[in-house]
Every structure is written in C-alpha cells, then in structure tokens.
Tab-separated table of C-alpha atoms and ligand atoms in Angstrom:
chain	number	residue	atom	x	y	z
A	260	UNK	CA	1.816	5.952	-45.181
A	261	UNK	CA	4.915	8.430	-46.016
A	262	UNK	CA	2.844	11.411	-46.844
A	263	UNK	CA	4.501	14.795	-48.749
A	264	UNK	CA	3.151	17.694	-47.457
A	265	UNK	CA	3.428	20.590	-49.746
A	266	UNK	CA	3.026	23.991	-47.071
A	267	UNK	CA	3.794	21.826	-44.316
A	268	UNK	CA	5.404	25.015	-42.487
A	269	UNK	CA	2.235	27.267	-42.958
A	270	UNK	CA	-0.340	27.436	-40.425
A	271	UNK	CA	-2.490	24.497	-41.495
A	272	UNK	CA	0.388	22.690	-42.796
A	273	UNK	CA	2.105	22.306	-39.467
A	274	UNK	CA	-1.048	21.286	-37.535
A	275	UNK	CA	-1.816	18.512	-40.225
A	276	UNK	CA	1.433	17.465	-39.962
A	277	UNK	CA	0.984	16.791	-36.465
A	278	UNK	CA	-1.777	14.855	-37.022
A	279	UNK	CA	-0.860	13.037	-39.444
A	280	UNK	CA	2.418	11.680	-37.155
A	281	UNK	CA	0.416	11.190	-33.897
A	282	UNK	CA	-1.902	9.345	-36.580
A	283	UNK	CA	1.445	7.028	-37.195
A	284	UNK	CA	2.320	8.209	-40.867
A	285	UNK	CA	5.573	9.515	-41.901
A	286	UNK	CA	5.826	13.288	-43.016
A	287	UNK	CA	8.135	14.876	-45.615
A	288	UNK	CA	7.727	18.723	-46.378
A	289	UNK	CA	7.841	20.913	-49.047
A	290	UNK	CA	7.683	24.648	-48.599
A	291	UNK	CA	8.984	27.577	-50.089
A	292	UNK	CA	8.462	29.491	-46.537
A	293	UNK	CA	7.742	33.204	-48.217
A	294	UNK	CA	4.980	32.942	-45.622
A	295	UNK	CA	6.066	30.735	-42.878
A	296	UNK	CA	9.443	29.676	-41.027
A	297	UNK	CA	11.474	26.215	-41.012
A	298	UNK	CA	10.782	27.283	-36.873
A	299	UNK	CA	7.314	25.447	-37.734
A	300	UNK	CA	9.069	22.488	-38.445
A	301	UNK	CA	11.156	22.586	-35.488
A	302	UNK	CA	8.156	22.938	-33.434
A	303	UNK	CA	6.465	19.965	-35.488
A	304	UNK	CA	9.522	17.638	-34.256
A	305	UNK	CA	9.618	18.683	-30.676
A	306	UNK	CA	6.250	18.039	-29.842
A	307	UNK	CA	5.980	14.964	-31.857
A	308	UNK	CA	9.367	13.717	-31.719
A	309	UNK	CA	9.571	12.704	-35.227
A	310	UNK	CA	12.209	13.694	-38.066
A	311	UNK	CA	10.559	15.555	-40.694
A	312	UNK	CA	12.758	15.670	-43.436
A	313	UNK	CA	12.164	18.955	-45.551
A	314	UNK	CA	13.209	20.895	-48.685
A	315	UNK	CA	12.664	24.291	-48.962
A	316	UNK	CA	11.907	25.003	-52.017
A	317	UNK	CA	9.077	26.389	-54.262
A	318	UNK	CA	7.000	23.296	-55.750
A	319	UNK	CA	7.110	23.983	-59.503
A	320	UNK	CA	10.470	23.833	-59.219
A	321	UNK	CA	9.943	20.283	-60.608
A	322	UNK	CA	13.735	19.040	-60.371
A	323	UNK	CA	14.084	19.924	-56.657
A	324	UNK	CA	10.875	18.340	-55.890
A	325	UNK	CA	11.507	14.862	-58.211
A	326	UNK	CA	15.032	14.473	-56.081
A	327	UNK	CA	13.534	14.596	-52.787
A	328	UNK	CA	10.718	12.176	-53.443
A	329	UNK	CA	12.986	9.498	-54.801
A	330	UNK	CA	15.661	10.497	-52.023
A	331	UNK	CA	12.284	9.375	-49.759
A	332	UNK	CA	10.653	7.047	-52.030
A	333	UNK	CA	8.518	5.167	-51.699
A	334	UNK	CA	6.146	8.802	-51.188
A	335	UNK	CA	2.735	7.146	-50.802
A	336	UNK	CA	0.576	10.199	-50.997
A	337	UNK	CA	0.396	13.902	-51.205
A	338	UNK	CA	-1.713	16.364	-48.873
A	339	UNK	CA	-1.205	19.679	-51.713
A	340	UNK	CA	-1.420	23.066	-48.998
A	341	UNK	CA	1.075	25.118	-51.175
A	342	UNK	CA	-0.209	28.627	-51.929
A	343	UNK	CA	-0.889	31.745	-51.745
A	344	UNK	CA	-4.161	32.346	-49.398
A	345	UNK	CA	-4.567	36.393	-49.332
A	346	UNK	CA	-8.138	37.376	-50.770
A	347	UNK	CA	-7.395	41.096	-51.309
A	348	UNK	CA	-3.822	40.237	-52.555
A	349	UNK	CA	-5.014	38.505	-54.849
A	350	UNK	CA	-7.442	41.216	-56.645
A	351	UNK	CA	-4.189	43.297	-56.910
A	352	UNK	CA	-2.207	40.651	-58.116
A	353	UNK	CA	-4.305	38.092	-60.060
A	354	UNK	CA	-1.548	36.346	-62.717
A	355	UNK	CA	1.015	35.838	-59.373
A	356	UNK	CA	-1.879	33.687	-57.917
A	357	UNK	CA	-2.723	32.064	-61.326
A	358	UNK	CA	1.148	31.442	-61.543
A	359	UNK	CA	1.677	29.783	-57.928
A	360	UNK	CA	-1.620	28.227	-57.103
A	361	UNK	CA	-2.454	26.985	-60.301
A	362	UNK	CA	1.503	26.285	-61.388
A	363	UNK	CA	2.726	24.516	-58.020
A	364	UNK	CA	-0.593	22.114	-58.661
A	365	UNK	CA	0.264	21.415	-62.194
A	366	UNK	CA	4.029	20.508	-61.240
A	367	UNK	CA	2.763	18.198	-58.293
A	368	UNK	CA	0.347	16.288	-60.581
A	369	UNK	CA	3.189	15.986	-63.059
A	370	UNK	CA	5.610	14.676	-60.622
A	371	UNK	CA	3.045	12.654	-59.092
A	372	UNK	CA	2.430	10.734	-62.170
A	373	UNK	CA	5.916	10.640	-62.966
A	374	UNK	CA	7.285	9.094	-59.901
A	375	UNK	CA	3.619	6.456	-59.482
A	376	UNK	CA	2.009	8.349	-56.231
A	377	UNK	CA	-1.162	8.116	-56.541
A	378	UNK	CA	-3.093	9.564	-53.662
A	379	UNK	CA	-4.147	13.384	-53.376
A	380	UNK	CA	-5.825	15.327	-50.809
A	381	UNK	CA	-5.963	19.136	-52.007
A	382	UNK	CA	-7.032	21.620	-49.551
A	383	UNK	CA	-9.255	24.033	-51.186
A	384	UNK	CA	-11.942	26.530	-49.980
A	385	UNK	CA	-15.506	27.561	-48.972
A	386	UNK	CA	-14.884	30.326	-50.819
A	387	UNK	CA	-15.610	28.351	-54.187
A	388	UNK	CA	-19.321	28.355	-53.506
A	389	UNK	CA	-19.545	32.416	-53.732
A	390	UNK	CA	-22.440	33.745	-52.588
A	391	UNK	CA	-24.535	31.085	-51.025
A	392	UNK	CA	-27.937	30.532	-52.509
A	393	UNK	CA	-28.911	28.514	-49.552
A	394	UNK	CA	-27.241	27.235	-46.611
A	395	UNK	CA	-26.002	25.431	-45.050
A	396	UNK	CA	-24.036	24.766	-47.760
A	397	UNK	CA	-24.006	21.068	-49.162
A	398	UNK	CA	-21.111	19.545	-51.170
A	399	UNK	CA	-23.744	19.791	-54.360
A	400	UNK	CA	-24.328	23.341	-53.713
A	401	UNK	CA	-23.435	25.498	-56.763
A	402	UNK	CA	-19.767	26.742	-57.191
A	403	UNK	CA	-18.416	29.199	-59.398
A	404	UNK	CA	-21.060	31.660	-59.317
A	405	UNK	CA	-19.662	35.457	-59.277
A	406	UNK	CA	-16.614	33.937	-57.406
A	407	UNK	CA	-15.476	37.697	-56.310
A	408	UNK	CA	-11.907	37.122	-55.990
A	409	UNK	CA	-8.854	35.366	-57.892
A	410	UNK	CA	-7.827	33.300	-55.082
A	411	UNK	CA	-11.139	31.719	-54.760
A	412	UNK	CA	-10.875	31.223	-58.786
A	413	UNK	CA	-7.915	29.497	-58.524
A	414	UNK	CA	-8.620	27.203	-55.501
A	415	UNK	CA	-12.211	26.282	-58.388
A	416	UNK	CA	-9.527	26.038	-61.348
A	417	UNK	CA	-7.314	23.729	-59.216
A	418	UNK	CA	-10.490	21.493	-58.244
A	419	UNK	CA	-11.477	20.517	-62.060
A	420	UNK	CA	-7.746	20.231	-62.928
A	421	UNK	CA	-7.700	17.301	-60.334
A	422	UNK	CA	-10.697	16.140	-61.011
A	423	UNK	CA	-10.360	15.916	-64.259
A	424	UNK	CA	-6.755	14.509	-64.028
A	425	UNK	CA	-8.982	11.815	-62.179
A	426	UNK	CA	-11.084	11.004	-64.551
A	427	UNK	CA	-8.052	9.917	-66.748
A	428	UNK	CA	-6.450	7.780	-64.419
A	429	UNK	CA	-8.058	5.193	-62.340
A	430	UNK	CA	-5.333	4.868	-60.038
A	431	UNK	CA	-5.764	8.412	-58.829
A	432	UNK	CA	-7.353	8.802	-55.579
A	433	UNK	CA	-8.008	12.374	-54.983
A	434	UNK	CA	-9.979	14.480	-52.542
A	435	UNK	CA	-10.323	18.309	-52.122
A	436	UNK	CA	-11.244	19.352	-48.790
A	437	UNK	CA	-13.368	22.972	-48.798
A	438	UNK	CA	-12.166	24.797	-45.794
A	439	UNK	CA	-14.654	27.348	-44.185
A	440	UNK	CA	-12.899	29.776	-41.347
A	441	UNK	CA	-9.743	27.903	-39.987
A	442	UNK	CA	-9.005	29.705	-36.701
A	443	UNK	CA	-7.586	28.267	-33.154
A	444	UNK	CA	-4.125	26.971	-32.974
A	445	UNK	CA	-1.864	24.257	-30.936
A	446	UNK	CA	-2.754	23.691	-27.240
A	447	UNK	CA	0.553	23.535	-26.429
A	448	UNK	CA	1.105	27.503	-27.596
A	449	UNK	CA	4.097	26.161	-29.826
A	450	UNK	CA	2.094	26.537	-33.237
A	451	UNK	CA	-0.018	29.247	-34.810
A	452	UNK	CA	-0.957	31.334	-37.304
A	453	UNK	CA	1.777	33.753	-38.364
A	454	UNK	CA	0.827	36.350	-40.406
A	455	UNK	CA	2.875	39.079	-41.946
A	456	UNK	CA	1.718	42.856	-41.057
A	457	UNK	CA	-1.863	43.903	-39.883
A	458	UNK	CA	-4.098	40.267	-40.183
A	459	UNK	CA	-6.757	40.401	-42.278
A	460	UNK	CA	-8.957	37.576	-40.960
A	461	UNK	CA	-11.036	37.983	-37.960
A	462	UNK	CA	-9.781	35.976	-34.669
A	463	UNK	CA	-6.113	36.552	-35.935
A	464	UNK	CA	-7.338	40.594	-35.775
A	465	UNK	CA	-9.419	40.527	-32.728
A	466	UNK	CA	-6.281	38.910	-30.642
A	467	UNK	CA	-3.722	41.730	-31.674
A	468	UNK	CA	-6.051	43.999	-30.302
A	469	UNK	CA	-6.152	42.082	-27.256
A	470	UNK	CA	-2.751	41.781	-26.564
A	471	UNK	CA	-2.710	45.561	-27.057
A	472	UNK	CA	-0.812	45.466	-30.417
A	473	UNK	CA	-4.194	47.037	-32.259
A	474	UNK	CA	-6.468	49.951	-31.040
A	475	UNK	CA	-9.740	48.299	-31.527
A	476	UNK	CA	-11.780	45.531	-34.125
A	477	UNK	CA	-13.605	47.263	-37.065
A	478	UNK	CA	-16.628	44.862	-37.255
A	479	UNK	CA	-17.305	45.118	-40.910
A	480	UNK	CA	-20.797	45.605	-41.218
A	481	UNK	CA	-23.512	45.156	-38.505
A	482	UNK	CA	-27.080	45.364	-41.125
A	483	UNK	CA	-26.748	42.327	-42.631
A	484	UNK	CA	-30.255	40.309	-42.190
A	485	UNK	CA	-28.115	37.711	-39.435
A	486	UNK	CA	-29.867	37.538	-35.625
A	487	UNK	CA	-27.294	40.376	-34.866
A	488	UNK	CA	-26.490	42.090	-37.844
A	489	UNK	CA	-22.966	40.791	-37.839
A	490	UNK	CA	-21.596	37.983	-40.764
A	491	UNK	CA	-21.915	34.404	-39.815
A	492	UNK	CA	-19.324	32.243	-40.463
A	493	UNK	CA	-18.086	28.556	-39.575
A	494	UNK	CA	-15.252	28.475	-37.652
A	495	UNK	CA	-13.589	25.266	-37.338
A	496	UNK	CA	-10.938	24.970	-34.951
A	497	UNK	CA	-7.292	24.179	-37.072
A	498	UNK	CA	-6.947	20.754	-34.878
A	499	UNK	CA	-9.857	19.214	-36.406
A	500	UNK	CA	-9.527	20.773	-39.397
A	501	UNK	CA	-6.245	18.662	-39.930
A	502	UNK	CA	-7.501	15.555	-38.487
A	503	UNK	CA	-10.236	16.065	-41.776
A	504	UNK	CA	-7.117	15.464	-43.728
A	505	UNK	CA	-5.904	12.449	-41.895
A	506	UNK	CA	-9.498	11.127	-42.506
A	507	UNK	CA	-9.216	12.081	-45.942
A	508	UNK	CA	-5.998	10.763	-46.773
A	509	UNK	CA	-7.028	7.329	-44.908
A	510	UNK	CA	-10.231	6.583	-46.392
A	511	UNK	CA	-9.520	7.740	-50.240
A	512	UNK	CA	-10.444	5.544	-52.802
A	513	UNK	CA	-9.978	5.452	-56.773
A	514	UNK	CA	-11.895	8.914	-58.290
A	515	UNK	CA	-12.404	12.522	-57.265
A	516	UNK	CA	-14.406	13.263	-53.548
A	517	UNK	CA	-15.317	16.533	-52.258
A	518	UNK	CA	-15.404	17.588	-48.589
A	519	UNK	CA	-16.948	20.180	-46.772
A	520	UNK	CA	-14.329	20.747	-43.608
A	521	UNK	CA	-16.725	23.242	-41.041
A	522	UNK	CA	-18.845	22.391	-37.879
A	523	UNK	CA	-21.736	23.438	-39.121
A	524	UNK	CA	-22.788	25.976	-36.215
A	525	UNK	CA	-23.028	29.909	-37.279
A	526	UNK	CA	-21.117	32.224	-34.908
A	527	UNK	CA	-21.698	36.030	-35.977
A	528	UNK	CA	-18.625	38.745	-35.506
A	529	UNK	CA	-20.054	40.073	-32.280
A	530	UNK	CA	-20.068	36.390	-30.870
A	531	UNK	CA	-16.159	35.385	-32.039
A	532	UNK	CA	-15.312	38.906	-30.226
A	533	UNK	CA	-17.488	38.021	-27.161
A	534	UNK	CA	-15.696	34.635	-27.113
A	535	UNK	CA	-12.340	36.056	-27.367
A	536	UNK	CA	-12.827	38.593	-24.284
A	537	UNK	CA	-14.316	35.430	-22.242
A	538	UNK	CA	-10.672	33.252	-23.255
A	539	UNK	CA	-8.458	36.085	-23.264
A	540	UNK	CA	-10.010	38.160	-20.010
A	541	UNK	CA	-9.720	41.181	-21.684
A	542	UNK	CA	-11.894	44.050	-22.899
A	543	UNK	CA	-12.269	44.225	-26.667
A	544	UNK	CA	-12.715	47.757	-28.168
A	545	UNK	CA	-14.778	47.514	-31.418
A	546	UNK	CA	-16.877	49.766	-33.514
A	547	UNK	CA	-19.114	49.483	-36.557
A	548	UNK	CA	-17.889	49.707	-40.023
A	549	UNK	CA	-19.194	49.723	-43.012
A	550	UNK	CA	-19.202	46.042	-44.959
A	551	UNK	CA	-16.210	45.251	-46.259
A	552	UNK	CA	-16.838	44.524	-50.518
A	553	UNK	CA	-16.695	40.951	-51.176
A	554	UNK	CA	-18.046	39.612	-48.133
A	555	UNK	CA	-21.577	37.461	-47.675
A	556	UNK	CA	-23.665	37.606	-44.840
A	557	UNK	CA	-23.862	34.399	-43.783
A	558	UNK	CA	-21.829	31.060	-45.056
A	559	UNK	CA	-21.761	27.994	-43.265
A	560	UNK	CA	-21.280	23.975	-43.911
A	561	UNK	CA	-23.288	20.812	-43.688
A	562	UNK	CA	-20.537	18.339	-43.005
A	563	UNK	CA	-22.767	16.192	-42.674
A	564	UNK	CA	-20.775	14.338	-45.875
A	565	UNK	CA	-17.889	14.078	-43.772
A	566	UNK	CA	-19.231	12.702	-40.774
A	567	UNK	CA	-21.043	10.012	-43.112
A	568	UNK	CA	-18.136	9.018	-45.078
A	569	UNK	CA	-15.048	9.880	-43.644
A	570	UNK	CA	-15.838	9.308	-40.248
A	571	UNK	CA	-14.724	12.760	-39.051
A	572	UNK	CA	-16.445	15.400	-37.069
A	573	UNK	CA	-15.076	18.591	-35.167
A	574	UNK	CA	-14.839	17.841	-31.470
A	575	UNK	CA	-13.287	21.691	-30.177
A	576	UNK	CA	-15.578	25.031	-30.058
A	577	UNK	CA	-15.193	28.384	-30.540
A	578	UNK	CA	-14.136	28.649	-26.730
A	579	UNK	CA	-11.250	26.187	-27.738
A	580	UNK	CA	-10.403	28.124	-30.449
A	581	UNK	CA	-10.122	31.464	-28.838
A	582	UNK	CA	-8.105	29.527	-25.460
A	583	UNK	CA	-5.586	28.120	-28.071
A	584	UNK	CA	-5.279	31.095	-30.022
A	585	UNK	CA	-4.881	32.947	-27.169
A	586	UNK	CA	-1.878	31.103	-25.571
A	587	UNK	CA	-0.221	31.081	-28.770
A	588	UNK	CA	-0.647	34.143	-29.183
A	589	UNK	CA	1.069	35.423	-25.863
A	590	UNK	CA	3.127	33.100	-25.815
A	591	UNK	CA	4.738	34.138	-29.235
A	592	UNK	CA	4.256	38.045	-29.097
A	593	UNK	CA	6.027	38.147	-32.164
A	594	UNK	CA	5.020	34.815	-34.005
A	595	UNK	CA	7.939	32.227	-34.779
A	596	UNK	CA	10.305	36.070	-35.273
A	597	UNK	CA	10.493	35.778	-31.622
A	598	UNK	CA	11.757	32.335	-31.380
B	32	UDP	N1	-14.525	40.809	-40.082
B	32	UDP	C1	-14.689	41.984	-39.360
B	32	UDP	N2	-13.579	42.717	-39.047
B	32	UDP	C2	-12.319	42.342	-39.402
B	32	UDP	C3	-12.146	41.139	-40.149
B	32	UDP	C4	-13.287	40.407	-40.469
B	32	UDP	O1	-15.802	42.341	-39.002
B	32	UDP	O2	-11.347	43.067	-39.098
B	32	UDP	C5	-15.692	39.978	-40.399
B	32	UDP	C6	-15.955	39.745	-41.874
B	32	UDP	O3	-16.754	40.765	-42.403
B	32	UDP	C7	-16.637	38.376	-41.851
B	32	UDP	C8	-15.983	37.667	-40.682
B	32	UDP	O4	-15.449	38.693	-39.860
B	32	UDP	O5	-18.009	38.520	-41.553
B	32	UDP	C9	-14.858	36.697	-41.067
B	32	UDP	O6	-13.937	37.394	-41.881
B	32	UDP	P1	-12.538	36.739	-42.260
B	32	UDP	O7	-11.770	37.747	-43.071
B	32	UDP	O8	-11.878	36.180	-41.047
B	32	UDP	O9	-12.920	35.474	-43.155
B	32	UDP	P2	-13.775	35.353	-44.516
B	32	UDP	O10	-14.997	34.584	-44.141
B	32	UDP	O11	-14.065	36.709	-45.029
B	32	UDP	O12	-12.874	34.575	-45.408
C-alpha cells in the first residue's frame, strides 16, 4: 500500500514509518515539524533505504495537502499521528488543541473523501478512558468520564468524528488505536523521542537525569493503593507500538474498530527507574513528591483484542525499552539539534 503518514517526523511517526517500509509499503509524510525535525526523515531513509517523499506543511492546510496526494496518487491509506500531545499544555491552552487536533482531522477526512482514500488508522489515547473503573482496561470500558484534560477530549472528539464519518460511508475503513505509555526508541540509536525543554513523561525524565542533564526524578506520589505506592502504567515499547499500526492498517475492513495498543503488564515508577539504572549502569537520584493532579493510580490494557484480531502482540520489555532509550539517548545528547 502507499500509506500518508500525517506526523511521520514525530517520535511515533518515524518508528511507524519504519515499519511500515520494512513491512513493504510505500510512505509519504506530512508534518508541520513545530515538534520534530525533517532529520527524522533522514534517519527514516538511511536505515531503511527508501525515499520518503515529504511536505512540510501543517495538515489543514487543505490545498498543500490535496497537491501532494495527487502528485503521489494513487494514496491508498492514511495512518492520522498529527497533533499536539502535551497534557498540561493543553489545560493552558485548550482552543489551540481544539483548533489543531480536532481541525487537522477534519481537513484529512475532507481530503480523504475528496481524493477516494478510504482507509484510516487514527492514533488516539488511553487517556480517553479517564479514570479507570476497573482494569485492565477493555476496549468496552467506559470513555469520557471526567476526562481531566483537553488533549484527552480531543483525542475522544476525534474518535466519534471518525466513527461517525464511518457510519456514513461504507467504504471507510477506519481504526483508532488507544496508546497507553509509548516509551523505548530505535535499536539502532538513530531515532527517539525529542522533546523540547524539561520532558514531562517519565522514561524521557528519568534518562536526562541519567545522563547527568537533571539533578534527580521527582516520583510523583508514592501512597497510591499500588504494591509500592508508585502509579502503574503500561509501557509499550515504540517498536511494537508501530508494528500495531502496520497490523492495523493491514487487516482493516469496512466500519469503525477500536484498539487497545499496551502489553498488558503493570510496571510502577519505582520499577521503570530500577530498570533504567540496570540499562543505563547508573545511579538514579529520586525523591518523593507529592501526586501530580490529574494522574490515576493505576491504568493498564487488555490487548487481548489485538492479539485476537489483528494478530499483533508486543514482543520487547521494559529492559528493551530502557537499552534503546538509553543508546539513543547518548548517542544524541542533544536530540536530532545535535545532528
Ligand atoms: N511520573 C513521576 N515523575 C515524573 C513524571 C512522571 O513520578 O517526573 C509518574 C506519573 O505520576 C505516572 C507515571 O510516572 O505515574 C507515568 O507518567 P507519564 O507522564 O510518563 O505518563 P502518563 O501516564 O501520566 O500519561
């Protein structure tokens, strides 16, 4: 398939667009890169040794976008990663998110229909079941229940928009894939996660203090009712999180699918940072905090769904995770800036 891969140059974007080559498919990518670098894509083609033709450019930009699919028609299908992904951001800047999330997936559908692709894979988020009622959590599972932030509203918002857009069209084939904690990176060192400024997610945190960059890791609560008082949370390594999308994109058929992308096993805080000094061979300073506001306990998947219908299952650990992260990570002091 010739796949369009909106993000393609962020951190999940440029490990499913690995996959999706060494899977055989073509890639094209869109991507505004306010939070990533075309050095992704460079990285993409050396250690696939494709050509991944790319337009950077923001996706509701609707002309831009219809030019480059028919310069590259015909664009089978569309894996949608375009957005913006910061939770506390987002509280402090709620219509921005509405406006890019929510407008870049409106302008894709539109174009979509206008230019006959009808395939969809949508990455959205564990974050749209809130605060678990029970876990693991199952693909029926309520969502939308005190959903505590606007990015988790809009990845919800973005769901029923496709769903529904599915429901009108039988030709649509769509599939949103609920994320829990992406973490890990390429083997090879060439591809991570980037982000801007102090990180706010966990492994991302715990390997700048590592490296030395950070004084120590503020574990953000440590009396939750979890066997060691630290959150639990399903990390899934970033490799098989974007063979999920491969397996996705393969085995859609006509109608709307939901996917819960996790491994299913609990690690707490204390464990990620235990795992992390094993990988990295260093000693991680960390003290107790007090909860951050916003965060569960405990949230983890049941992919069981996944494994049943899609054929997929994680095959890398948290060990893997932290090895991978860890050669990225000093291998590219300064993320793709150093390149
Ligand atoms: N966490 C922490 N210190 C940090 C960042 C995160 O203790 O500096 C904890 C957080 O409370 C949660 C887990 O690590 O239990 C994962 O947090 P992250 O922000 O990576 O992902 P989330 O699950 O909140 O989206």
């Amino acid at each position: 398939m010739r796949v369009l891969l909106t993000g393609g140059a962020g951190y999940i974007g440029a490990h499913t667009a690995i996959a999706l080559i060494e899977a055989g498919h073509d890639v094209l990518i869109i991507d505004d890169m306010s939070g990533t670098s075309v050095e992704a894509v460079r990285r993409v083609e050396r250690i696939t040794g494709a050509t991944v033709p790319t337009l950077v450019a923001d996706v509701r930009d609707v002309d831009a976008l219809t030019a480059f699919v028919r310069e590259h028609a015909p664009v089978d299908a569309v894996v949608h990663l375009a957005g913006l992904k910061a939770v506390g951001e987002s509280v402090a800047e709620p219509v921005r998110y509405y406006d890019v999330n929510v407008g870049t997936s409106i302008a894709l559908l539109k174009v979509m229909a206008a230019e006959g692709i009808h395939t969809i894979v949508f990455s959205s988020s564990a974050t749209v079941y809130g605060t678990p009622e029970a876990l693991p959590l199952t693909e029926d599972s309520p969502t939308g229940i005190d959903l505590a932030n606007p990015y988790g509203k809009t990845k919800r918002i973005i769901e029923e928009i496709i769903s529904d857009a599915a429901a009108a069209d039988p030709q649509l084939r769509a599939v949103s894939l609920r994320y829990f904690n992406p973490v890990g990176a390429h083997p090879s060192g060439l591809i991570g996660e980037d982000p801007h400024g102090i990180p706010n997610n966990l492994m991302p945190f715990v390997s700048r203090v590592a490296i030395g960059a950070l004084p120590e890791v503020a574990v953000f609560g440590s009396d939750y009712d979890t066997p060691d008082g630290t959150g639990l949370r399903d990390y899934i390594h970033v490799s098989d999180l974007a063979s999920g999308h491969v397996a996705a994109l393969e085995q859609a058929s006509p109608g709307y699918e939901v996917y819960n992308l996790g491994t299913g096993e609990p690690v707490s805080v204390l464990e990620l940072i235990a795992a992390f000094e094993r990988a990295s061979g260093r000693d991680i300073p960390r003290r107790v905090a007090p909860r951050r506001p916003g965060d569960v306990a405990a949230t983890y998947a049941d992919p069981a769904k996944a494994q049943r219908e899609l054929g997929w299952s994680t095959r890398l650990t948290i060990d893997d995770a932290c090895r991978d992260y860890w050669t990225w990570q000093t291998q590219n002091p300064n993320g793709y800036a150093g390149a």
